[in-house]
């Protein structure tokens, strides 16, 4: 069947055609160049009934004249109107395809414009370390590797607090802003404050000195439930392990100083229990801040040369330089949880790879930002444990460590 319809020349079409061809030389303001290219693609009209689905034909028949005129030019737009009035179908097949493509493109333009504006992820965090601490720098470096650039599509909103009492106030202050996710690191008060302020928003946590399942923050490690997930270090077990290392390093020791603060009492208790098993008398040393270290360590003055252990706590990392200095002044050998303490001057460190943990927690933030539900994300336990020995400090203290003991270390500072 011949479907070609007779189309008479529309009066003034030549002038419109000239204007249209002139317009093709200049991009339409505010619209892609492709719109002009599509207008130039029209050919002589042919019947398209055999090729176009009825739903498409109905959409074309209802298309506004000004839209068709923009895409196909005034000539075919007017032809379309005359054919519609006479009951004939006079739009060309390629023109029809052009119009459909243009309609889809026009509909996609708003979405394309949105895609060009990257979504800003806002992560709020309260901590005790300064913002430029190496562990935070390593976290931000990993976030950058995952595609999050500060100032472009990522905001790391951080407040430093001098003590654990500041967690609640500062997390609530951050929650008042437009936040997508919270990060909680370290002790239990940090996570407790983040949960209270989050209002159900997701929380990625790094539980350093408490068991989130035993404390009731998650239903299980494999399926947390709720809005929190992250990494967990079995710090209580590590506290007992440090006592064992002390016994190996100092086989003649009879007393063990156990340093703690308000957030590390469970580590204190675990260390004291282990000390008794190894025939060491536990001596509790509580500290409250940087100004208190020298006075606190004076508790070991009557036990010269006897070792102490430092727990995994935020202030012991933050004040590592002051702690190391106070220990050296009193010539006290020590073992700490953080490698960073060893670099500051402590004799031995045994614990997890703190830099690696902050690298790993960035992966949780990334997954949640992409739509993963914290309730379904298993909590991982860190497999990275690190032992280091500072022989420079050993020489300063006049301490001799066996070659067998030194050989066990992952790192030795000469």
Coordinates of C-alpha atoms in Angstrom, one line a residue:
X1 CA 0.0 0.0 0.0
X2 CA 1.3 3.4 -1.0
X3 CA 1.2 5.5 2.2
X4 CA 2.7 8.7 0.7
X5 CA 0.4 11.7 1.3
X6 CA 0.3 14.7 -1.0
X7 CA 1.7 17.8 0.7
X8 CA 1.4 21.2 -0.9
X9 CA 4.0 23.9 -0.3
X10 CA 3.1 26.1 2.6
X11 CA 3.1 29.8 1.8
X12 CA 6.2 31.4 3.2
X13 CA 8.0 28.1 3.7
X14 CA 11.0 29.3 1.7
X15 CA 11.5 32.2 4.1
X16 CA 11.1 29.9 7.1
X17 CA 13.5 27.5 5.5
X18 CA 16.2 30.2 5.0
X19 CA 15.8 31.3 8.6
X20 CA 16.0 27.7 9.8
X21 CA 19.2 27.0 7.8
X22 CA 20.7 30.2 9.2
X23 CA 19.8 29.2 12.7
X24 CA 21.7 25.9 12.2
X25 CA 24.9 27.9 12.0
X26 CA 24.4 29.3 15.5
X27 CA 23.8 27.0 18.5
X28 CA 20.5 27.6 20.3
X29 CA 21.1 29.4 23.5
X30 CA 20.9 27.1 26.5
X31 CA 20.4 23.9 24.5
X32 CA 22.9 21.3 23.3
X33 CA 24.3 21.6 19.7
X34 CA 22.7 18.2 19.0
X35 CA 19.3 19.9 18.9
X36 CA 20.3 21.8 15.8
X37 CA 21.9 18.8 14.2
X38 CA 18.7 16.8 14.6
X39 CA 16.7 19.6 13.0
X40 CA 18.9 19.3 9.9
X41 CA 18.3 15.6 9.5
X42 CA 14.7 15.8 8.1
X43 CA 13.9 14.5 4.6
X44 CA 10.9 14.3 2.3
X45 CA 7.9 13.1 4.3
X46 CA 6.8 9.5 4.1
X47 CA 4.2 7.5 5.9
X48 CA 5.4 5.9 9.1
X49 CA 2.3 4.1 10.2
X50 CA 3.8 0.7 9.3
X51 CA 7.0 1.4 11.4
X52 CA 5.9 3.3 14.4
X53 CA 4.0 1.7 17.3
X54 CA 0.6 3.2 18.0
X55 CA 1.7 4.5 21.3
X56 CA 4.5 6.5 19.6
X57 CA 2.1 7.8 17.0
X58 CA -0.3 9.0 19.6
X59 CA 2.5 10.9 21.4
X60 CA 3.6 12.6 18.1
X61 CA 0.0 13.6 17.3
X62 CA -0.2 15.3 20.7
X63 CA 3.1 17.0 20.5
X64 CA 3.0 20.8 20.9
X65 CA 3.5 22.7 17.6
X66 CA 6.3 24.8 18.9
X67 CA 8.3 21.7 20.0
X68 CA 7.9 20.1 16.6
X69 CA 8.8 23.4 14.9
X70 CA 11.9 23.7 16.9
X71 CA 13.0 20.2 16.1
X72 CA 11.8 19.8 12.5
X73 CA 11.5 23.4 11.3
X74 CA 8.4 25.4 10.5
X75 CA 7.8 23.7 7.2
X76 CA 7.2 20.2 8.4
X77 CA 5.6 21.6 11.6
X78 CA 2.9 23.3 9.5
X79 CA 2.6 20.3 7.2
X80 CA 1.9 18.2 10.3
X81 CA -0.8 20.6 11.3
X82 CA -2.5 20.6 7.9
X83 CA -2.3 16.8 7.6
X84 CA -3.8 16.4 11.0
X85 CA -6.7 18.7 10.0
X86 CA -7.4 16.8 6.8
X87 CA -7.1 13.4 8.4
X88 CA -3.9 12.4 6.5
X89 CA -0.6 11.5 8.0
X90 CA 2.2 13.5 6.6
X91 CA 5.3 13.2 8.8
X92 CA 8.4 11.6 7.3
X93 CA 9.8 8.5 8.7
X94 CA 13.2 9.9 9.5
X95 CA 11.6 13.1 10.7
X96 CA 9.5 11.0 13.0
X97 CA 12.6 9.2 14.4
X98 CA 14.3 12.6 14.8
X99 CA 11.4 13.9 16.8
X100 CA 11.3 10.9 19.0
X101 CA 15.0 11.1 19.6
X102 CA 14.8 14.8 20.4
X103 CA 12.0 14.2 22.8
X104 CA 14.1 11.6 24.6
X105 CA 17.1 13.9 24.6
X106 CA 15.1 16.8 26.0
X107 CA 13.7 14.6 28.7
X108 CA 17.2 13.5 29.6
X109 CA 18.7 17.0 29.8
X110 CA 17.6 17.7 33.3
X111 CA 19.0 14.3 34.5
X112 CA 22.3 14.9 32.7
X113 CA 22.5 18.3 34.3
X114 CA 22.0 16.7 37.7
X115 CA 24.7 14.1 37.0
X116 CA 27.2 16.8 36.3
X117 CA 26.8 18.0 39.8
X118 CA 28.4 15.3 42.1
X119 CA 26.5 14.5 45.3
X120 CA 28.1 15.9 48.4
X121 CA 28.7 13.3 51.1
X122 CA 28.9 14.9 54.5
X123 CA 30.6 12.8 57.2
X124 CA 30.6 14.1 60.8
X125 CA 33.1 13.0 63.4
X126 CA 34.1 14.0 66.9
X127 CA 37.5 12.8 68.2
X128 CA 40.3 13.5 70.7
X129 CA 43.2 13.7 68.2
X130 CA 44.0 16.8 66.2
X131 CA 42.5 17.0 62.8
X132 CA 45.9 16.6 61.1
X133 CA 46.8 13.5 63.0
X134 CA 48.4 10.8 60.8
X135 CA 45.5 8.4 61.3
X136 CA 43.0 10.9 60.1
X137 CA 45.2 11.8 57.2
X138 CA 45.4 8.1 56.2
X139 CA 41.6 7.9 56.4
X140 CA 41.2 10.9 54.1
X141 CA 43.8 9.5 51.7
X142 CA 41.8 6.3 51.4
X143 CA 38.6 8.3 50.9
X144 CA 40.3 10.2 48.0
X145 CA 41.3 6.9 46.5
X146 CA 37.7 5.8 46.6
X147 CA 36.7 9.0 44.7
X148 CA 35.8 11.4 47.5
X149 CA 37.6 14.8 47.2
X150 CA 37.2 17.3 50.0
X151 CA 35.4 20.4 48.8
X152 CA 34.2 18.8 45.6
X153 CA 32.0 15.8 46.6
X154 CA 33.0 15.2 50.2
X155 CA 32.9 17.2 53.5
X156 CA 34.7 15.9 56.5
X157 CA 33.2 17.8 59.4
X158 CA 35.4 17.3 62.4
X159 CA 35.3 18.6 65.9
X160 CA 38.2 17.9 68.4
X161 CA 37.2 17.4 72.0
X162 CA 39.7 17.5 74.9
X163 CA 38.0 14.6 76.7
X164 CA 35.2 12.0 76.5
X165 CA 32.8 14.4 78.2
X166 CA 32.8 16.5 75.1
X167 CA 31.4 13.7 72.8
X168 CA 27.7 14.2 73.5
X169 CA 27.7 18.0 73.1
X170 CA 29.7 18.0 70.0
X171 CA 27.9 15.2 68.2
X172 CA 24.6 16.9 68.8
X173 CA 26.1 20.1 67.4
X174 CA 27.1 18.3 64.3
X175 CA 23.7 16.6 64.0
X176 CA 22.1 20.1 63.7
X177 CA 23.9 20.5 60.4
X178 CA 23.0 18.7 57.1
X179 CA 24.8 15.4 57.8
X180 CA 24.6 12.2 55.8
X181 CA 26.6 9.9 58.0
X182 CA 28.5 9.8 61.3
X183 CA 31.9 8.3 62.2
X184 CA 32.6 7.1 65.8
X185 CA 36.1 5.9 66.8
X186 CA 37.7 4.6 69.9
X187 CA 35.8 4.2 73.2
X188 CA 32.3 3.4 74.1
X189 CA 31.3 7.0 75.0
X190 CA 32.0 8.1 71.4
X191 CA 29.6 5.5 69.9
X192 CA 27.0 6.1 72.5
X193 CA 27.0 9.9 71.8
X194 CA 26.9 9.4 68.1
X195 CA 23.9 7.0 68.3
X196 CA 22.1 9.5 70.6
X197 CA 22.7 12.3 68.1
X198 CA 22.3 10.5 64.8
X199 CA 18.5 10.1 64.8
X200 CA 18.7 6.9 62.8
X201 CA 21.2 8.1 60.3
X202 CA 24.0 5.6 59.5
X203 CA 27.1 5.3 61.7
X204 CA 30.4 3.7 60.8
X205 CA 32.4 2.9 63.9
X206 CA 35.8 1.7 64.9
X207 CA 35.4 0.0 68.3
X208 CA 38.9 0.1 69.8
X209 CA 38.5 -0.6 73.5
X210 CA 35.0 -2.2 73.9
X211 CA 32.9 -5.0 72.5
X212 CA 29.9 -3.6 70.6
X213 CA 28.0 -6.8 70.8
X214 CA 28.6 -7.4 74.5
X215 CA 27.6 -3.8 75.2
X216 CA 24.3 -4.3 73.3
X217 CA 25.0 -1.8 70.4
X218 CA 24.6 -4.5 67.8
X219 CA 22.5 -7.7 67.6
X220 CA 25.5 -9.7 66.3
X221 CA 28.8 -9.2 64.5
X222 CA 27.5 -11.0 61.4
X223 CA 24.3 -9.0 61.2
X224 CA 24.4 -5.9 63.3
X225 CA 20.8 -4.6 62.8
X226 CA 20.0 -1.0 63.4
X227 CA 22.1 1.8 61.9
X228 CA 25.6 1.0 63.1
X229 CA 28.4 -1.1 61.7
X230 CA 32.2 -1.1 61.3
X231 CA 35.4 -2.6 62.8
X232 CA 36.0 -4.2 66.1
X233 CA 39.3 -4.9 68.0
X234 CA 39.2 -7.5 70.8
X235 CA 41.2 -5.1 73.1
X236 CA 40.5 -7.0 76.3
X237 CA 42.3 -10.0 75.0
X238 CA 45.2 -7.8 73.8
X239 CA 45.5 -6.3 77.2
X240 CA 46.2 -9.7 78.6
X241 CA 48.6 -10.5 75.8
X242 CA 50.7 -7.4 76.6
X243 CA 51.2 -8.8 80.1
X244 CA 52.5 -12.0 78.6
X245 CA 54.9 -10.0 76.5
X246 CA 56.1 -8.1 79.6
X247 CA 56.9 -11.4 81.3
X248 CA 58.9 -12.6 78.3
X249 CA 60.8 -9.3 78.1
X250 CA 61.4 -9.0 81.8
X251 CA 61.6 -12.5 83.3
X252 CA 62.8 -11.1 86.7
X253 CA 60.1 -8.5 87.1
X254 CA 57.9 -8.8 90.2
X255 CA 55.7 -5.7 89.9
X256 CA 53.7 -4.4 86.9
X257 CA 52.3 -0.9 86.7
X258 CA 48.9 -0.8 84.9
X259 CA 48.0 2.6 83.6
X260 CA 44.4 3.4 82.9
X261 CA 41.8 6.2 82.5
X262 CA 38.0 6.3 82.7
X263 CA 37.5 4.7 79.3
X264 CA 40.0 1.8 79.7
X265 CA 38.9 0.2 83.0
X266 CA 38.0 -3.1 81.4
X267 CA 41.5 -3.3 79.9
X268 CA 42.9 -2.5 83.4
X269 CA 40.9 -5.4 84.9
X270 CA 42.0 -7.8 82.2
X271 CA 45.7 -6.8 82.6
X272 CA 45.5 -7.2 86.4
X273 CA 44.0 -10.7 86.1
X274 CA 46.7 -11.7 83.7
X275 CA 49.5 -10.2 85.9
X276 CA 48.5 -12.4 88.8
X277 CA 48.7 -15.5 86.6
X278 CA 52.3 -14.5 85.7
X279 CA 53.2 -13.8 89.3
X280 CA 53.3 -10.1 88.9
X281 CA 51.9 -7.7 91.5
X282 CA 49.5 -5.3 89.7
X283 CA 49.9 -1.7 90.6
X284 CA 47.0 0.5 89.4
X285 CA 48.0 4.0 88.0
X286 CA 45.1 6.2 87.0
X287 CA 45.7 9.3 84.8
X288 CA 43.4 12.1 83.9
X289 CA 45.3 14.1 81.3
X290 CA 48.6 15.4 80.1
X291 CA 49.4 17.4 83.2
X292 CA 49.0 14.3 85.4
X293 CA 51.5 11.9 83.9
X294 CA 54.6 12.9 85.8
X295 CA 52.8 12.7 89.1
X296 CA 51.0 9.5 88.2
X297 CA 54.2 7.7 87.2
X298 CA 55.7 8.6 90.6
X299 CA 53.7 5.7 91.9
X300 CA 56.5 3.5 90.5
X301 CA 59.4 5.3 92.3
X302 CA 59.7 2.6 94.9
X303 CA 59.8 -0.1 92.2
X304 CA 62.7 1.1 90.1
X305 CA 63.2 -0.7 86.9
X306 CA 59.8 -2.5 87.0
X307 CA 57.7 -2.2 83.8
X308 CA 54.3 -0.6 83.2
X309 CA 51.8 -1.1 80.4
X310 CA 49.8 1.5 78.6
X311 CA 46.3 0.7 77.4
X312 CA 44.6 1.4 74.0
X313 CA 43.0 4.8 74.8
X314 CA 42.6 8.0 72.9
X315 CA 44.5 10.2 75.4
X316 CA 47.4 7.8 75.4
X317 CA 47.7 8.2 71.7
X318 CA 47.2 12.0 71.7
X319 CA 49.7 12.6 74.6
X320 CA 52.3 10.0 73.5
X321 CA 55.2 12.5 73.5
X322 CA 54.4 13.7 77.0
X323 CA 54.0 10.1 78.2
X324 CA 57.3 9.0 76.7
X325 CA 59.1 11.9 78.2
X326 CA 57.8 11.3 81.7
X327 CA 58.7 7.6 81.4
X328 CA 62.2 8.3 80.3
X329 CA 62.7 10.8 83.1
X330 CA 61.9 8.1 85.6
X331 CA 63.7 5.4 83.6
X332 CA 60.6 3.2 83.5
X333 CA 60.4 0.5 80.8
X334 CA 57.0 0.3 79.2
X335 CA 54.8 -1.5 76.7
X336 CA 52.1 0.4 74.8
X337 CA 49.2 -0.5 72.6
X338 CA 50.1 1.8 69.8
X339 CA 53.1 1.8 67.5
X340 CA 52.9 5.6 67.5
X341 CA 53.8 5.5 71.2
X342 CA 56.9 3.5 70.4
X343 CA 57.9 6.1 67.8
X344 CA 57.6 8.7 70.6
X345 CA 60.0 6.8 72.8
X346 CA 58.2 3.9 74.5
X347 CA 60.2 0.7 74.7
X348 CA 57.8 -1.9 73.2
X349 CA 54.5 -1.7 71.5
X350 CA 52.0 -4.5 70.8
X351 CA 48.6 -4.1 69.3
X352 CA 46.7 -3.6 66.0
X353 CA 47.8 -1.6 63.0
X354 CA 46.0 1.7 63.8
X355 CA 46.8 3.3 60.4
X356 CA 45.4 0.2 58.7
X357 CA 42.2 0.3 60.7
X358 CA 41.5 3.9 59.6
X359 CA 42.3 2.9 56.0
X360 CA 39.7 0.0 56.3
X361 CA 36.9 2.1 58.0
X362 CA 36.9 4.3 54.9
X363 CA 35.7 1.3 53.0
X364 CA 32.6 1.1 55.2
X365 CA 31.9 4.7 54.7
X366 CA 32.1 4.2 51.0
X367 CA 29.7 1.2 51.0
X368 CA 27.2 3.0 53.1
X369 CA 27.4 6.1 50.9
X370 CA 26.6 3.9 47.9
X371 CA 23.5 2.6 49.5
X372 CA 24.5 -0.4 51.7
X373 CA 22.5 -0.8 54.8
X374 CA 24.5 -0.9 58.1
X375 CA 22.1 -3.5 59.5
X376 CA 23.2 -6.0 56.9
X377 CA 27.0 -5.2 56.9
X378 CA 29.0 -7.7 59.0
X379 CA 31.3 -6.2 61.6
X380 CA 34.9 -7.1 60.8
X381 CA 37.5 -7.9 63.4
X382 CA 41.0 -6.6 62.7
X383 CA 43.5 -9.4 61.9
X384 CA 46.5 -7.0 62.0
X385 CA 48.6 -7.1 65.0
X386 CA 52.0 -5.4 65.3
X387 CA 54.9 -5.7 67.6
X388 CA 57.8 -3.2 67.6
X389 CA 60.8 -2.7 69.7
X390 CA 62.7 0.6 70.3
X391 CA 66.4 -0.3 70.9
X392 CA 67.3 3.3 71.2
X393 CA 65.0 3.6 74.2
X394 CA 66.4 0.3 75.5
X395 CA 69.9 1.7 75.4
X396 CA 68.8 4.9 77.2
X397 CA 67.2 2.8 80.0
X398 CA 70.0 0.3 80.2
X399 CA 67.6 -2.5 79.4
X400 CA 68.8 -5.7 77.6
X401 CA 66.4 -7.6 75.5
X402 CA 67.2 -11.1 74.2
X403 CA 67.8 -11.7 70.5
X404 CA 65.0 -14.2 70.5
X405 CA 62.6 -11.6 71.8
X406 CA 63.8 -8.9 69.3
X407 CA 63.5 -11.4 66.4
X408 CA 59.7 -11.6 67.1
X409 CA 59.2 -7.9 66.4
X410 CA 57.7 -6.7 63.2
X411 CA 59.8 -3.5 63.5
X412 CA 62.9 -2.6 65.3
X413 CA 64.1 1.0 65.8
X414 CA 67.9 0.9 66.1

